[in-house]
Coordinates of N, CA and C in Angstrom, one line a residue:
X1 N -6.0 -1.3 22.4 CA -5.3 -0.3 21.7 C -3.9 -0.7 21.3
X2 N -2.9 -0.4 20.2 CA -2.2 -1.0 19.5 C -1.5 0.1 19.3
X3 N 0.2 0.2 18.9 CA 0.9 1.4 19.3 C 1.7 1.3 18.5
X4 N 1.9 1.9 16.9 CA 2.9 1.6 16.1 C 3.7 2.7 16.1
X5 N 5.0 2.2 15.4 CA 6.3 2.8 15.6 C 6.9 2.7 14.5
X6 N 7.7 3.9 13.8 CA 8.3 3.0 12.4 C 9.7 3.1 13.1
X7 N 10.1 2.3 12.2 CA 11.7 1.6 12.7 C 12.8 3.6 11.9
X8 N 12.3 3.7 10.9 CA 12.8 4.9 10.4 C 12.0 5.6 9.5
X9 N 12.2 7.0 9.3 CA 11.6 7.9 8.8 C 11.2 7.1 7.3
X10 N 9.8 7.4 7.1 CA 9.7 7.2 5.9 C 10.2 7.6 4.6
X11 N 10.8 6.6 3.7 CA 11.5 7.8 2.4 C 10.7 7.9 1.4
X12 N 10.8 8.7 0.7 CA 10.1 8.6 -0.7 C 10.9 8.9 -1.8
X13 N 10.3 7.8 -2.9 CA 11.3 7.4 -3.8 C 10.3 7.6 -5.2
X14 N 11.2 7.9 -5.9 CA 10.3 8.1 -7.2 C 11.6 8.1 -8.4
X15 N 10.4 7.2 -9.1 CA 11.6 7.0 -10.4 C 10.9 7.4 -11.6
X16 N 12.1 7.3 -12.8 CA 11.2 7.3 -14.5 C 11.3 6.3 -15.0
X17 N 10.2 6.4 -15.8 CA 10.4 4.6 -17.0 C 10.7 4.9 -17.7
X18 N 11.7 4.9 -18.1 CA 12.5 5.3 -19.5 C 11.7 6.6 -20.0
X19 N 11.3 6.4 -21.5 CA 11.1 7.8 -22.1 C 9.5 7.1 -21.9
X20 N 8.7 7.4 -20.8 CA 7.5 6.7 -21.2 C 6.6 7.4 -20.1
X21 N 5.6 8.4 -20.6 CA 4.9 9.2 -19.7 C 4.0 9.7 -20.8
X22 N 2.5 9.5 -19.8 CA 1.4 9.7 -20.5 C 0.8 11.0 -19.7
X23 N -0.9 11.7 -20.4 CA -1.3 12.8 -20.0 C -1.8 12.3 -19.0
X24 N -2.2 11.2 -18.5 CA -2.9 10.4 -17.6 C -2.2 10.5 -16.6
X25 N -0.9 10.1 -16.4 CA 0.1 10.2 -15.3 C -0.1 11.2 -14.6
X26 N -0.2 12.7 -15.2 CA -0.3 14.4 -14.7 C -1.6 14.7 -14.4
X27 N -2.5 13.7 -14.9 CA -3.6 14.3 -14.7 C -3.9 13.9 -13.2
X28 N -4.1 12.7 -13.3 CA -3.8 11.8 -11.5 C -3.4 12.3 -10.4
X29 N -2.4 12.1 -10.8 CA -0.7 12.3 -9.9 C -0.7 13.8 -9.7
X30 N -0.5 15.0 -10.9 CA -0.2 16.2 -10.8 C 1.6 15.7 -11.6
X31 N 2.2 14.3 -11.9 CA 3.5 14.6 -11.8 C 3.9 15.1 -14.0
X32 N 4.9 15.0 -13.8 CA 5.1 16.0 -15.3 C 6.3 14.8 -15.4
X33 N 6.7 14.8 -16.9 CA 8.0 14.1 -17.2 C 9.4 14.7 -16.9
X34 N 9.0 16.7 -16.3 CA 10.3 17.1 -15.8 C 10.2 17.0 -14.3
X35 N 9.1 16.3 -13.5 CA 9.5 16.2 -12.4 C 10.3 14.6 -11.9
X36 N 10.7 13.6 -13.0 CA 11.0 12.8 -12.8 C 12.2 12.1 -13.7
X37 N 12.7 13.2 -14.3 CA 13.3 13.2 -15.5 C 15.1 13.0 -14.7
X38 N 15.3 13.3 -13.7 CA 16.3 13.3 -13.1 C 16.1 12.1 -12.0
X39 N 15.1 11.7 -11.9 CA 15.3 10.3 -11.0 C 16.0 8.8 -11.7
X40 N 16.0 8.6 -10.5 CA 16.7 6.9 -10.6 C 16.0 5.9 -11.6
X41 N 16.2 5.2 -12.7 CA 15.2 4.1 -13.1 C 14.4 3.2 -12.4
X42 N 13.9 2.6 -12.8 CA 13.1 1.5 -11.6 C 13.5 0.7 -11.0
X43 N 14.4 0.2 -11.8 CA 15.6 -1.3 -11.3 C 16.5 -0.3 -10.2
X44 N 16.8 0.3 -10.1 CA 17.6 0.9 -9.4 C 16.8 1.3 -8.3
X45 N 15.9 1.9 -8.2 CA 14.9 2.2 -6.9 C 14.3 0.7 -6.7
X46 N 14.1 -0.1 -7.5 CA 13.2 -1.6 -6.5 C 14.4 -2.0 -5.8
X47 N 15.7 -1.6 -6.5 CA 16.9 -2.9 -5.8 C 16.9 -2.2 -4.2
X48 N 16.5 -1.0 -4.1 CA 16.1 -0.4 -2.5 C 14.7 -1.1 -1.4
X49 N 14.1 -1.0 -2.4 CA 12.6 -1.2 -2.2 C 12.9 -2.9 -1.5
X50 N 12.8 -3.8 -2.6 CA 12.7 -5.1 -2.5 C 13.0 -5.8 -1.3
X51 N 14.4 -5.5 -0.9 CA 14.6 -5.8 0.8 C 13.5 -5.2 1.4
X52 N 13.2 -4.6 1.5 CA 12.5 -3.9 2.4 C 10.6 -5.1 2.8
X53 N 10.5 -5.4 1.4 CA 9.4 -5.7 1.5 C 9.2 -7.6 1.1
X54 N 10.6 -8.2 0.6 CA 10.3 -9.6 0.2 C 10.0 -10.6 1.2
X55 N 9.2 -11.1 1.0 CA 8.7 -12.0 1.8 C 7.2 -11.7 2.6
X56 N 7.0 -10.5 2.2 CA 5.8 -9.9 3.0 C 4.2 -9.5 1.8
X57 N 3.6 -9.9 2.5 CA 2.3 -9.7 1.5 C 2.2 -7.8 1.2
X58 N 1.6 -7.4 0.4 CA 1.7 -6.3 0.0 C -0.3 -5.4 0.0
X59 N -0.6 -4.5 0.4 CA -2.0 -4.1 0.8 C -2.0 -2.7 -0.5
X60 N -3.0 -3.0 -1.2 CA -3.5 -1.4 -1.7 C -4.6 -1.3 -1.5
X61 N -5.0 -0.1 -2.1 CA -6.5 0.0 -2.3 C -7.1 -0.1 -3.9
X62 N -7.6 -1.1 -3.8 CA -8.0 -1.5 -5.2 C -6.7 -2.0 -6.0
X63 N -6.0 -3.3 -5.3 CA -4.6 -3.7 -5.8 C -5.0 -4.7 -6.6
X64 N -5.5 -5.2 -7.5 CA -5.3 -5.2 -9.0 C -5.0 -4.6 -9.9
X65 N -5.5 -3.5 -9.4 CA -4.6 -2.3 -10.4 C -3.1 -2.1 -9.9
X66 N -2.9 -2.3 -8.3 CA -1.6 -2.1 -8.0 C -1.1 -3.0 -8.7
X67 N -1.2 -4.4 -8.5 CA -0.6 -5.3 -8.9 C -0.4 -5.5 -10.5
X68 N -1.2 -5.0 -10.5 CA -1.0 -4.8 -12.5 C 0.0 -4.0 -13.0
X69 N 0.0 -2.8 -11.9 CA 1.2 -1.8 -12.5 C 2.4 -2.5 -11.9
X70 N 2.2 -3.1 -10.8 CA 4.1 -3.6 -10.5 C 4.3 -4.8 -11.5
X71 N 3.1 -5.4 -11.8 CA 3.7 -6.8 -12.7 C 3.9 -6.1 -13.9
X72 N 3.8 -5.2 -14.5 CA 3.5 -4.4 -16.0 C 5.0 -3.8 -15.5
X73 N 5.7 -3.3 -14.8 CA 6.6 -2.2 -14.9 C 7.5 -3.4 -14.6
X74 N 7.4 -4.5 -14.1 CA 9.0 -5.7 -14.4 C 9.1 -6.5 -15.2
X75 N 7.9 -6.3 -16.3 CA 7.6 -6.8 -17.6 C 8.5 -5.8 -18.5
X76 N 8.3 -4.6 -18.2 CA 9.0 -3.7 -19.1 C 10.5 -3.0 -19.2
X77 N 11.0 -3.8 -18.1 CA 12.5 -3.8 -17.4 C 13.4 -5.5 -17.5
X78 N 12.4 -6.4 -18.3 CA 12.7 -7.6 -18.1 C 12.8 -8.4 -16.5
X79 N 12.5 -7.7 -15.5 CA 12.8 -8.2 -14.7 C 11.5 -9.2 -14.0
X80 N 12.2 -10.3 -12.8 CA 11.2 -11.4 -12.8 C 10.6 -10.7 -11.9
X81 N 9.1 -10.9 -11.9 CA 8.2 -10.6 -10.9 C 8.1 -11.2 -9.7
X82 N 8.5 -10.8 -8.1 CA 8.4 -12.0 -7.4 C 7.0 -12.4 -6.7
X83 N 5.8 -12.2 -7.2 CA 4.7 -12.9 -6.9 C 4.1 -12.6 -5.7
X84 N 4.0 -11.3 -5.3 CA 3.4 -11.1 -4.0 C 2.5 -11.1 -4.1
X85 N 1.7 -11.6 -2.4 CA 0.3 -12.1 -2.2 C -0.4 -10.8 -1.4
X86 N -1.3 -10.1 -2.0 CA -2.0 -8.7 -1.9 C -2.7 -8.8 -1.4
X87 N -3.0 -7.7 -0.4 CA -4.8 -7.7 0.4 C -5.3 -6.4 -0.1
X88 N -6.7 -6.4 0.0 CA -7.0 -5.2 -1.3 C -8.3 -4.5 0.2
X89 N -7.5 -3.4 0.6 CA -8.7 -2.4 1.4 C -10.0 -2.0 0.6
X90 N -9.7 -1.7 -0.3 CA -10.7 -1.3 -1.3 C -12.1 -2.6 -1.4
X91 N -11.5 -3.7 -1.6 CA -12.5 -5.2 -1.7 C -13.1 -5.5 -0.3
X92 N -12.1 -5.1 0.8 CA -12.8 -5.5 2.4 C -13.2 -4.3 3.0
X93 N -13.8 -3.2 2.7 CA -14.6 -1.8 2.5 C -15.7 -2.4 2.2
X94 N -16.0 -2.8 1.3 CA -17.1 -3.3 1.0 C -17.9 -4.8 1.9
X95 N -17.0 -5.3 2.2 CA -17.5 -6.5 3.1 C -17.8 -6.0 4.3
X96 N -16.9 -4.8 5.0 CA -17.1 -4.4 5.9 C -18.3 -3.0 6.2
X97 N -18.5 -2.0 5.4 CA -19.7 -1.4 5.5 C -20.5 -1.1 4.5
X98 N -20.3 -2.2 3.7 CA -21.5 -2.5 2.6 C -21.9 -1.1 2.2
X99 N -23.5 -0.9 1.8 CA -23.9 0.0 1.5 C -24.1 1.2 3.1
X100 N -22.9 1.4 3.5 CA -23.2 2.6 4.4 C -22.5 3.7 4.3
X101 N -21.8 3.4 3.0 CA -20.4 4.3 2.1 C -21.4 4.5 0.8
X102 N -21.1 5.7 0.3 CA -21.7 6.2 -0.9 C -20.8 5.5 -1.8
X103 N -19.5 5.4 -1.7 CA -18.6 5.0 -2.4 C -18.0 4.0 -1.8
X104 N -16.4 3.3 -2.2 CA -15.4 3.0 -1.7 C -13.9 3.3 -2.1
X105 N -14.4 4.6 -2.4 CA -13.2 5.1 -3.2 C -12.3 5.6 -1.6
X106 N -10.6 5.5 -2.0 CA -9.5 5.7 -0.6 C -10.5 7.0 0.2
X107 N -10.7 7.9 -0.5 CA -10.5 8.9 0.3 C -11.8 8.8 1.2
X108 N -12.9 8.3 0.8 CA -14.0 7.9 1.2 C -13.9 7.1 2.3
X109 N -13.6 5.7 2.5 CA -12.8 5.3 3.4 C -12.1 5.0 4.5
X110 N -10.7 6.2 3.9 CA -10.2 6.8 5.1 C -10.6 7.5 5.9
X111 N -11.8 8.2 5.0 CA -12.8 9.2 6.0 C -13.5 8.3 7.5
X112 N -14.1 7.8 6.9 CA -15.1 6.7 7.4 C -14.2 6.2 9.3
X113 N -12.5 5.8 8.3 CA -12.3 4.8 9.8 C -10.7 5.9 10.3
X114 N -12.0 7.3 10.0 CA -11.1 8.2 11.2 C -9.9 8.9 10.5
X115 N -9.2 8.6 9.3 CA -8.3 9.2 8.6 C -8.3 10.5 7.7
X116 N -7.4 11.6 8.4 CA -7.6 12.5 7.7 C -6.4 12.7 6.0
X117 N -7.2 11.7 5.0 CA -6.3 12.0 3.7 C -5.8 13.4 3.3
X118 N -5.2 13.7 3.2 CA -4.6 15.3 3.0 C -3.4 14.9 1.6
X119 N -3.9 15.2 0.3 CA -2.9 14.9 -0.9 C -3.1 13.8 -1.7
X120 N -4.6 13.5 -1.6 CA -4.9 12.1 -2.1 C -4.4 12.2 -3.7
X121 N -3.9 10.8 -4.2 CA -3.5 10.5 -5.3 C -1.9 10.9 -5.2
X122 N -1.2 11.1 -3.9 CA 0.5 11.3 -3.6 C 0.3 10.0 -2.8
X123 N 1.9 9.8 -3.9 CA 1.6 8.1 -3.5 C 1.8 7.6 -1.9
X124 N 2.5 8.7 -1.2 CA 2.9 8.4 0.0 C 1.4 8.2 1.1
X125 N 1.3 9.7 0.4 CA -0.1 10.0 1.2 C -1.6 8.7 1.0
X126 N -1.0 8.3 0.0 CA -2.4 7.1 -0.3 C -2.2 6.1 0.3
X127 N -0.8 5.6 0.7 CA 0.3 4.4 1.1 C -0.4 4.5 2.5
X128 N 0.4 5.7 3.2 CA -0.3 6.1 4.3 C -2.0 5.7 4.8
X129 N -2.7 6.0 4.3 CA -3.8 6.2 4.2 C -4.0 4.7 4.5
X130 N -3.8 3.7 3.3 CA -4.6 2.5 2.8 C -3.7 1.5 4.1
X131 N -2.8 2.2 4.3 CA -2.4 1.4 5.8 C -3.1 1.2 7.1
X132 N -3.7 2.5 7.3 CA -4.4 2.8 8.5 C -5.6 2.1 8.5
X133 N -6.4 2.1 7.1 CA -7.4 1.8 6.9 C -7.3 0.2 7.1
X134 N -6.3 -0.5 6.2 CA -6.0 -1.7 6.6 C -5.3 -2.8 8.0
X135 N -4.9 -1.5 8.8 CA -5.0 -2.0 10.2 C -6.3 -2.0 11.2
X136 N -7.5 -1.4 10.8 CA -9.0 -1.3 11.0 C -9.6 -2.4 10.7
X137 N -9.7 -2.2 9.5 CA -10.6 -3.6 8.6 C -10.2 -4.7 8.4
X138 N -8.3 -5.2 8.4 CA -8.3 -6.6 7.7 C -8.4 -7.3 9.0
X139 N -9.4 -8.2 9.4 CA -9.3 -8.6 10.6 C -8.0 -9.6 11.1
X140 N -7.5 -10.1 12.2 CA -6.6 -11.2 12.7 C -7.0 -11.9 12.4
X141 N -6.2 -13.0 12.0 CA -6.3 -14.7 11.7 C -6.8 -15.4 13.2
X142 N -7.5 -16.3 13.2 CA -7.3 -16.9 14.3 C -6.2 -17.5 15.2
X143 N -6.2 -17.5 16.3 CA -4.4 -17.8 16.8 C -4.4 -19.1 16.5
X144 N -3.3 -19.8 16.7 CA -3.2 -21.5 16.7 C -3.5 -21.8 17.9
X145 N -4.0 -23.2 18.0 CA -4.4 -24.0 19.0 C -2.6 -24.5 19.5
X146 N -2.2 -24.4 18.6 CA -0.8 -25.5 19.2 C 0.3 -24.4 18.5
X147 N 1.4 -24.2 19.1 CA 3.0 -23.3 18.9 C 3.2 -23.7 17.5
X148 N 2.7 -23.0 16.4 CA 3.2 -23.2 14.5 C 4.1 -22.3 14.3
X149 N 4.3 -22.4 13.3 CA 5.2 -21.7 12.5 C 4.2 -20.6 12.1
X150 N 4.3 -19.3 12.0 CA 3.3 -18.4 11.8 C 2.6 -18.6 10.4
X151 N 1.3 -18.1 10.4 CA 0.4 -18.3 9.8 C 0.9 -17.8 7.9
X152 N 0.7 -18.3 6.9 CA 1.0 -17.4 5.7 C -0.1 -15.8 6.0
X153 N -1.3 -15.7 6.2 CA -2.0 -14.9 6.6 C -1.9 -14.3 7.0
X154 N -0.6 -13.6 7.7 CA 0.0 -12.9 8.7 C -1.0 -11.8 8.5
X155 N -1.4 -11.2 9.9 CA -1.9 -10.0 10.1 C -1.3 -8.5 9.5
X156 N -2.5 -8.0 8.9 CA -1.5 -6.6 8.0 C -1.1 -5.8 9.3
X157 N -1.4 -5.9 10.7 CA -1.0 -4.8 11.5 C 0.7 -5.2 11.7
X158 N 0.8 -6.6 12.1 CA 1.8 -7.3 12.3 C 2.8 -7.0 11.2
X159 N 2.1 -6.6 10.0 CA 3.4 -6.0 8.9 C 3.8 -4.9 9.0
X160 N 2.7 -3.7 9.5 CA 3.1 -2.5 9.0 C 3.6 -2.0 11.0
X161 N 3.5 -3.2 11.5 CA 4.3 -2.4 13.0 C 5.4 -1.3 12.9
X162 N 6.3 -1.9 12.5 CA 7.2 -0.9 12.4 C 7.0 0.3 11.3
X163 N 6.3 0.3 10.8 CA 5.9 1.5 9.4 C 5.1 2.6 9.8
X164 N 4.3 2.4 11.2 CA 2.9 3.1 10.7 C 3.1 4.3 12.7
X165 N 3.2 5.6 12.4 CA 3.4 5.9 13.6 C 2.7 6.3 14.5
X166 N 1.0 6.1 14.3 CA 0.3 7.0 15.2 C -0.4 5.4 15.6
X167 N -1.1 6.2 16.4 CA -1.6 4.9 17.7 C -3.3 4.8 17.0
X168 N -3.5 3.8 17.4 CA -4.8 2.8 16.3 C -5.4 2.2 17.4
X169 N -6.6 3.1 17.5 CA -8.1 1.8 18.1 C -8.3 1.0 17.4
X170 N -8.6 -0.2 18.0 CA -8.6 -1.2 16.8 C -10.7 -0.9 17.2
X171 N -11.0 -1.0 16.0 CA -12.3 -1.3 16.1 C -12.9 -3.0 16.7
X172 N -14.0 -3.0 17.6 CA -14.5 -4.4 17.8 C -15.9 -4.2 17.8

């Protein structure tokens, strides 16, 4: 059993892209262009974000699409992408209970390894979620035989220690 703790309250941050909001956004999300009309631009919320997360691999559920929208939104800000290396819950759901999931859609999922999603499609709430799920499924690297320098593979529990606050069976 494995006992996380976040270092601080989670925040949630939400920005606008300039003048650029589709019916798709509200339909998803629920969000409108006046609920974001008064937030911070993006450059201005990543310049928070970025510490927080450089150097560290990044987990979604079904992150090609994540990854698409973070490389698409520093495309449209000119800013340089810095190339993070993603683990996708969504792709190791399937390796891991094959056909015993009707789906492998998050909420499906989360169900599966014990998570109760409450607000799916809020990004916090999904964040949440695809965390839990990915301290279950992404398995550990093997240890080294000899004292290395840690592995690039770092274990997703090992990232989200300080992030994640309730206590986790790890499945065996």
């Amino acid at each position: 059993e494995r006992t996380f703790r976040r270092k601080k309250d989670a925040e949630e941050l939400s920005c606008g892209f300039e003048d650029y909001y589709t019916q798709w956004t509200t339909a998803i999300h629920g969000l409108t262009y006046d609920d974001t009309m008064e937030a911070e631009d993006f450059p201005d919320v990543w310049a928070e974000i970025k510490p927080l997360i450089d150097g560290l691999p990044l987990v979604a559920h079904n992150s090609p699409f994540d990854e698409g929208c973070l490389r698409a939104v520093h495309e449209l800000y000119d800013m340089t992408y810095p190339n993070y290396k993603f683990y996708c819950t969504c792709r190791t759901s399937r390796k891991v209970f094959g056909k015993d999931l009707p789906n492998h859609q998050l909420h499906t999922v989360a169900e599966r390894c014990g998570y109760n999603l409450e607000n799916h499609h809020h990004a916090l709430a999904d964040a949440e979620a695809c965390a839990q799920i990915a301290l279950l499924i992404i398995p550990d690297p093997p240890k080294p035989k000899k004292a290395k320098k840690a592995d690039k593979d770092t274990h997703v529990g090992d990232l989200f220690a300080s992030l994640i606050p309730q206590q986790v069976k790890k499945n065996k």
